[in-house]
Short mmCIF file of C-alpha atoms in Angstrom, two decimals:
data_model
loop_
_atom_site.label_atom_id
_atom_site.label_comp_id
_atom_site.label_asym_id
_atom_site.label_seq_id
_atom_site.Cartn_x
_atom_site.Cartn_y
_atom_site.Cartn_z
CA UNK A 1 0.00 0.00 0.00
CA UNK A 2 1.40 3.42 -0.92
CA UNK A 3 1.74 6.35 1.40
CA UNK A 4 -0.99 8.17 -0.50
CA UNK A 5 -3.38 5.26 -0.17
CA UNK A 6 -2.64 5.08 3.52
CA UNK A 7 -3.33 8.75 3.95
CA UNK A 8 -6.54 8.51 1.96
CA UNK A 9 -7.67 5.63 4.18
CA UNK A 10 -6.96 7.61 7.29
CA UNK A 11 -8.86 10.56 5.86
CA UNK A 12 -11.85 8.37 5.20
CA UNK A 13 -11.98 7.29 8.85
CA UNK A 14 -11.50 10.88 10.02
CA UNK A 15 -14.26 12.15 7.77
CA UNK A 16 -16.85 9.71 9.20
CA UNK A 17 -20.09 11.67 9.61
CA UNK A 18 -21.05 9.72 12.70
CA UNK A 19 -18.13 10.56 14.90
CA UNK A 20 -14.43 10.05 15.30
CA UNK A 21 -12.71 7.60 13.03
CA UNK A 22 -12.26 4.11 14.50
CA UNK A 23 -9.96 1.62 12.92
CA UNK A 24 -11.68 -1.82 12.66
CA UNK A 25 -10.10 -4.48 14.84
CA UNK A 26 -7.64 -6.78 13.21
CA UNK A 27 -8.03 -10.54 13.71
CA UNK A 28 -4.71 -12.18 14.50
CA UNK A 29 -3.72 -14.76 11.90
CA UNK A 30 -4.81 -18.33 12.71
CA UNK A 31 -7.62 -17.37 15.09
CA UNK A 32 -11.20 -18.22 13.90
CA UNK A 33 -13.81 -15.46 13.89
CA UNK A 34 -15.92 -15.15 17.00
CA UNK A 35 -19.29 -17.04 16.76
CA UNK A 36 -22.46 -14.97 16.51
CA UNK A 37 -24.14 -14.26 19.81
CA UNK A 38 -26.64 -16.93 20.94
CA UNK A 39 -30.02 -16.46 22.52
CA UNK A 40 -29.84 -16.79 26.25
CA UNK A 41 -30.41 -20.38 27.40
CA UNK A 42 -32.75 -19.20 30.11
CA UNK A 43 -35.13 -17.74 27.53
CA UNK A 44 -35.23 -20.95 25.50
CA UNK A 45 -35.81 -23.04 28.62
CA UNK A 46 -38.64 -20.75 29.63
CA UNK A 47 -40.51 -21.32 26.35
CA UNK A 48 -39.92 -25.08 26.48
CA UNK A 49 -41.35 -25.24 29.99
CA UNK A 50 -44.29 -23.01 29.01
CA UNK A 51 -45.20 -25.23 26.05
CA UNK A 52 -44.91 -28.36 28.20
CA UNK A 53 -47.21 -26.86 30.84
CA UNK A 54 -49.78 -25.94 28.17
CA UNK A 55 -49.76 -29.47 26.75
CA UNK A 56 -50.15 -31.08 30.18
CA UNK A 57 -52.91 -28.63 31.07
CA UNK A 58 -54.82 -29.53 27.91
CA UNK A 59 -54.60 -33.24 28.67
CA UNK A 60 -55.68 -32.70 32.28
CA UNK A 61 -58.63 -30.52 31.29
CA UNK A 62 -59.81 -33.09 28.76
CA UNK A 63 -59.45 -35.91 31.30
CA UNK A 64 -61.39 -33.88 33.85
CA UNK A 65 -64.19 -33.26 31.38
CA UNK A 66 -64.33 -36.95 30.49
CA UNK A 67 -64.35 -38.10 34.09
CA UNK A 68 -66.95 -35.51 35.09
CA UNK A 69 -69.50 -37.10 32.76
CA UNK A 70 -72.04 -39.51 34.30
CA UNK A 71 -70.71 -43.07 34.56
CA UNK A 72 -67.36 -41.97 33.13
CA UNK A 73 -65.32 -43.57 35.90
CA UNK A 74 -67.29 -46.80 35.49
CA UNK A 75 -66.40 -46.83 31.80
CA UNK A 76 -62.69 -46.14 32.44
CA UNK A 77 -62.58 -48.83 35.10
CA UNK A 78 -64.21 -51.38 32.79
CA UNK A 79 -61.92 -50.40 29.92
CA UNK A 80 -58.54 -50.13 31.65
CA UNK A 81 -58.61 -51.26 35.27
CA UNK A 82 -60.78 -54.33 35.80
CA UNK A 83 -62.88 -55.44 32.80
CA UNK A 84 -66.14 -57.13 33.73
CA UNK A 85 -65.70 -59.74 30.99
CA UNK A 86 -63.02 -62.40 30.68
CA UNK A 87 -62.00 -64.36 27.61
CA UNK A 88 -60.14 -67.48 26.62
CA UNK A 89 -59.00 -68.55 23.17
CA UNK A 90 -59.92 -72.16 22.39
CA UNK A 91 -57.84 -73.57 19.56
CA UNK A 92 -60.24 -76.43 18.87
CA UNK A 93 -63.82 -76.35 20.16
CA UNK A 94 -66.02 -79.45 19.76
CA UNK A 95 -69.62 -78.29 19.81
CA UNK A 96 -71.51 -81.51 19.18
CA UNK A 97 -69.05 -84.15 20.33
CA UNK A 98 -67.84 -84.90 16.81
CA UNK A 99 -64.22 -84.94 15.72
CA UNK A 100 -64.70 -81.70 13.75
CA UNK A 101 -63.57 -78.76 15.81
CA UNK A 102 -63.29 -75.03 15.23
CA UNK A 103 -61.37 -72.14 16.76
CA UNK A 104 -63.36 -70.17 19.32
CA UNK A 105 -63.27 -67.31 21.77
CA UNK A 106 -64.94 -68.09 25.09
CA UNK A 107 -66.36 -64.93 26.68
CA UNK A 108 -67.88 -64.90 30.15
CA UNK A 109 -68.95 -62.39 32.79
CA UNK A 110 -71.13 -59.29 32.94
CA UNK A 111 -71.34 -57.01 29.90
CA UNK A 112 -69.96 -53.73 31.24
CA UNK A 113 -70.05 -50.16 29.89
CA UNK A 114 -66.85 -50.64 27.86
CA UNK A 115 -67.46 -54.26 26.86
CA UNK A 116 -67.68 -53.68 23.09
CA UNK A 117 -64.25 -52.05 22.82
CA UNK A 118 -62.74 -54.75 25.03
CA UNK A 119 -64.45 -57.46 22.97
CA UNK A 120 -63.18 -56.08 19.65
CA UNK A 121 -59.62 -56.10 20.96
CA UNK A 122 -59.92 -59.71 22.15
CA UNK A 123 -61.33 -60.78 18.79
CA UNK A 124 -58.41 -59.15 16.99
CA UNK A 125 -55.99 -60.99 19.24
CA UNK A 126 -57.83 -64.32 18.81
CA UNK A 127 -57.58 -64.05 15.00
CA UNK A 128 -60.88 -65.84 14.36
CA UNK A 129 -61.91 -66.59 10.79
CA UNK A 130 -65.46 -66.46 9.36
CA UNK A 131 -67.40 -69.43 10.69
CA UNK A 132 -65.40 -69.63 13.93
CA UNK A 133 -67.33 -69.42 17.18
CA UNK A 134 -67.91 -66.94 19.98
CA UNK A 135 -68.94 -69.00 23.01
CA UNK A 136 -70.94 -66.91 25.50
CA UNK A 137 -71.79 -67.32 29.17
CA UNK A 138 -73.20 -64.16 30.74
CA UNK A 139 -76.07 -62.96 32.96
CA UNK A 140 -76.37 -59.82 30.80
CA UNK A 141 -75.45 -56.22 31.48
CA UNK A 142 -75.30 -53.11 29.32
CA UNK A 143 -77.88 -53.22 26.53
CA UNK A 144 -76.15 -50.88 24.07
CA UNK A 145 -72.77 -52.60 24.50
CA UNK A 146 -74.37 -55.99 23.85
CA UNK A 147 -75.88 -54.67 20.62
CA UNK A 148 -72.47 -53.40 19.46
CA UNK A 149 -70.93 -56.77 20.33
CA UNK A 150 -73.58 -58.48 18.22
CA UNK A 151 -72.88 -56.11 15.33
CA UNK A 152 -69.16 -56.90 15.56
CA UNK A 153 -69.87 -60.64 15.54
CA UNK A 154 -72.09 -60.33 12.47
CA UNK A 155 -69.63 -58.08 10.60
CA UNK A 156 -66.98 -60.81 10.95
CA UNK A 157 -69.36 -63.64 9.94
CA UNK A 158 -68.79 -65.48 13.21
CA UNK A 159 -71.08 -68.07 14.77
CA UNK A 160 -72.33 -68.02 18.37
CA UNK A 161 -73.14 -70.65 20.98
CA UNK A 162 -73.95 -70.65 24.69
CA UNK A 163 -71.94 -72.62 27.22
CA UNK A 164 -68.48 -73.00 28.66
CA UNK A 165 -65.57 -75.24 27.77
CA UNK A 166 -63.14 -77.56 29.51
CA UNK A 167 -59.46 -78.11 28.82
CA UNK A 168 -60.18 -80.66 26.10
CA UNK A 169 -62.35 -78.25 24.12
CA UNK A 170 -65.66 -79.97 24.89
CA UNK A 171 -68.61 -77.66 25.44
CA UNK A 172 -70.44 -77.73 28.75
CA UNK A 173 -73.93 -76.25 29.21
CA UNK A 174 -74.20 -72.63 30.32
CA UNK A 175 -76.62 -69.75 30.18
CA UNK A 176 -76.95 -66.44 28.37
CA UNK A 177 -79.56 -64.02 29.71
CA UNK A 178 -80.84 -60.48 29.29
CA UNK A 179 -78.46 -58.33 27.20
CA UNK A 180 -76.29 -61.38 26.46
CA UNK A 181 -79.06 -62.65 24.17
CA UNK A 182 -78.56 -59.59 21.97
CA UNK A 183 -74.86 -60.37 21.60
CA UNK A 184 -75.72 -64.01 20.88
CA UNK A 185 -78.17 -62.91 18.16
CA UNK A 186 -75.26 -61.42 16.22
CA UNK A 187 -74.05 -64.86 15.18
CA UNK A 188 -74.46 -65.66 11.50
CA UNK A 189 -75.15 -69.20 12.69
CA UNK A 190 -76.52 -69.51 16.23
CA UNK A 191 -75.97 -72.94 17.70
CA UNK A 192 -78.23 -74.41 20.36
CA UNK A 193 -76.18 -76.47 22.83
CA UNK A 194 -78.09 -79.21 24.65
CA UNK A 195 -78.61 -78.13 28.27
CA UNK A 196 -77.72 -74.46 27.69
CA UNK A 197 -80.36 -71.79 28.31
CA UNK A 198 -81.34 -68.46 26.79
CA UNK A 199 -83.21 -66.04 29.05
CA UNK A 200 -85.10 -62.86 28.12
CA UNK A 201 -86.94 -60.15 30.05
CA UNK A 202 -88.23 -56.60 29.72
CA UNK A 203 -85.45 -54.06 29.37
CA UNK A 204 -85.60 -50.98 31.58
CA UNK A 205 -83.33 -47.98 31.97
CA UNK A 206 -81.56 -47.15 35.22
CA UNK A 207 -81.03 -43.52 34.21
CA UNK A 208 -83.51 -40.87 35.37
CA UNK A 209 -85.75 -39.86 32.44
CA UNK A 210 -88.61 -37.40 32.05
CA UNK A 211 -90.98 -39.96 30.50
CA UNK A 212 -90.33 -43.59 31.54
CA UNK A 213 -93.09 -44.91 29.27
CA UNK A 214 -91.64 -43.19 26.20
CA UNK A 215 -88.16 -44.45 27.13
CA UNK A 216 -89.45 -48.02 27.46
CA UNK A 217 -91.09 -47.76 24.03
CA UNK A 218 -87.86 -46.40 22.56
CA UNK A 219 -85.86 -49.31 23.97
CA UNK A 220 -88.41 -51.85 22.73
CA UNK A 221 -88.32 -50.32 19.27
CA UNK A 222 -84.53 -50.38 19.19
CA UNK A 223 -84.43 -54.03 20.31
CA UNK A 224 -87.07 -54.98 17.74
CA UNK A 225 -85.14 -53.27 14.94
CA UNK A 226 -81.90 -54.96 15.94
CA UNK A 227 -83.43 -58.44 16.28
CA UNK A 228 -85.20 -58.09 12.94
CA UNK A 229 -81.91 -57.10 11.31
CA UNK A 230 -80.29 -60.22 12.75
CA UNK A 231 -83.06 -62.45 11.40
CA UNK A 232 -84.82 -63.16 14.71
CA UNK A 233 -88.61 -63.20 14.85
CA UNK A 234 -90.40 -60.21 16.35
CA UNK A 235 -92.10 -62.62 18.75
CA UNK A 236 -88.99 -62.49 20.91
CA UNK A 237 -89.78 -58.87 21.79
CA UNK A 238 -93.25 -59.97 22.87
CA UNK A 239 -91.65 -62.59 25.11
CA UNK A 240 -89.35 -59.95 26.57
CA UNK A 241 -92.15 -57.52 27.32
CA UNK A 242 -94.17 -60.05 29.33
CA UNK A 243 -92.05 -59.98 32.47
CA UNK A 244 -89.27 -58.13 34.28
CA UNK A 245 -87.99 -61.45 35.57
CA UNK A 246 -85.92 -63.78 33.42
CA UNK A 247 -87.98 -66.00 31.18
CA UNK A 248 -86.00 -69.05 30.09
CA UNK A 249 -86.82 -70.10 26.56
CA UNK A 250 -87.23 -73.76 25.79
CA UNK A 251 -85.24 -75.15 22.82
CA UNK A 252 -88.45 -75.34 20.79
CA UNK A 253 -89.30 -71.70 21.55
CA UNK A 254 -85.81 -70.52 20.65
CA UNK A 255 -86.02 -72.43 17.35
CA UNK A 256 -89.50 -71.09 16.59
CA UNK A 257 -88.25 -67.52 17.09
CA UNK A 258 -85.23 -68.28 14.89
CA UNK A 259 -83.05 -67.19 17.79
CA UNK A 260 -81.37 -70.58 17.52
CA UNK A 261 -80.72 -71.44 13.88
CA UNK A 262 -79.09 -74.84 14.35
CA UNK A 263 -79.90 -77.14 17.23
CA UNK A 264 -77.03 -79.47 18.01
CA UNK A 265 -79.22 -82.02 19.70
CA UNK A 266 -82.86 -82.83 19.15
CA UNK A 267 -85.09 -80.69 21.45
#
């Protein structure tokens, strides 16, 4: 650099309109440039914590709203804590004592408020094929859940039977009453096991309603529509409406109503 250039450079710094001339700092050779300034860690941590608190608050508020609904805790308990139904996969079930067996899912217990979701999961795990059997043994329970269970059974073209099973896969007599009959009606084929019983009665609601008569008519209409869809005679609704106590159907009555479609032993 010439002396003139040097003087011109100095003049440029001196003529700065913003103040006295300042020579820019020189970086020693071999030293990397200083990194750009970073945002304070405290600020970033603050926003992370704030977002986390908002997410947790949203989950808690939703859980509170769910649990504050009527019967919500009963549903959660039946779904996650202690299901009212139990199941057992039977690799080979012998319905009529013959050597021909089929895969089955044995379901027993009371039909609780989360029974349909529980049942769907157990069916998925059992990996039943169309024509395989859902073996039921239940005193009844939740009407709407039983209807959904029946719909699931029909959608998978499964058969139904009533009874229990031993370690060898032989069917022992059992009973299916009240709402269980609706789940049983979902079978594409509904087997009648000798000695097993199907029981029906008038369905009532346990929830407080403004018009109990209208509610009873609504329930009867819904049951009639469902049974008709499943191919069961409307006479079963008449049998239900006759008593609040369990009425046990004879094998001939169950056949006449088409509730049982295939009797495994002569009535």
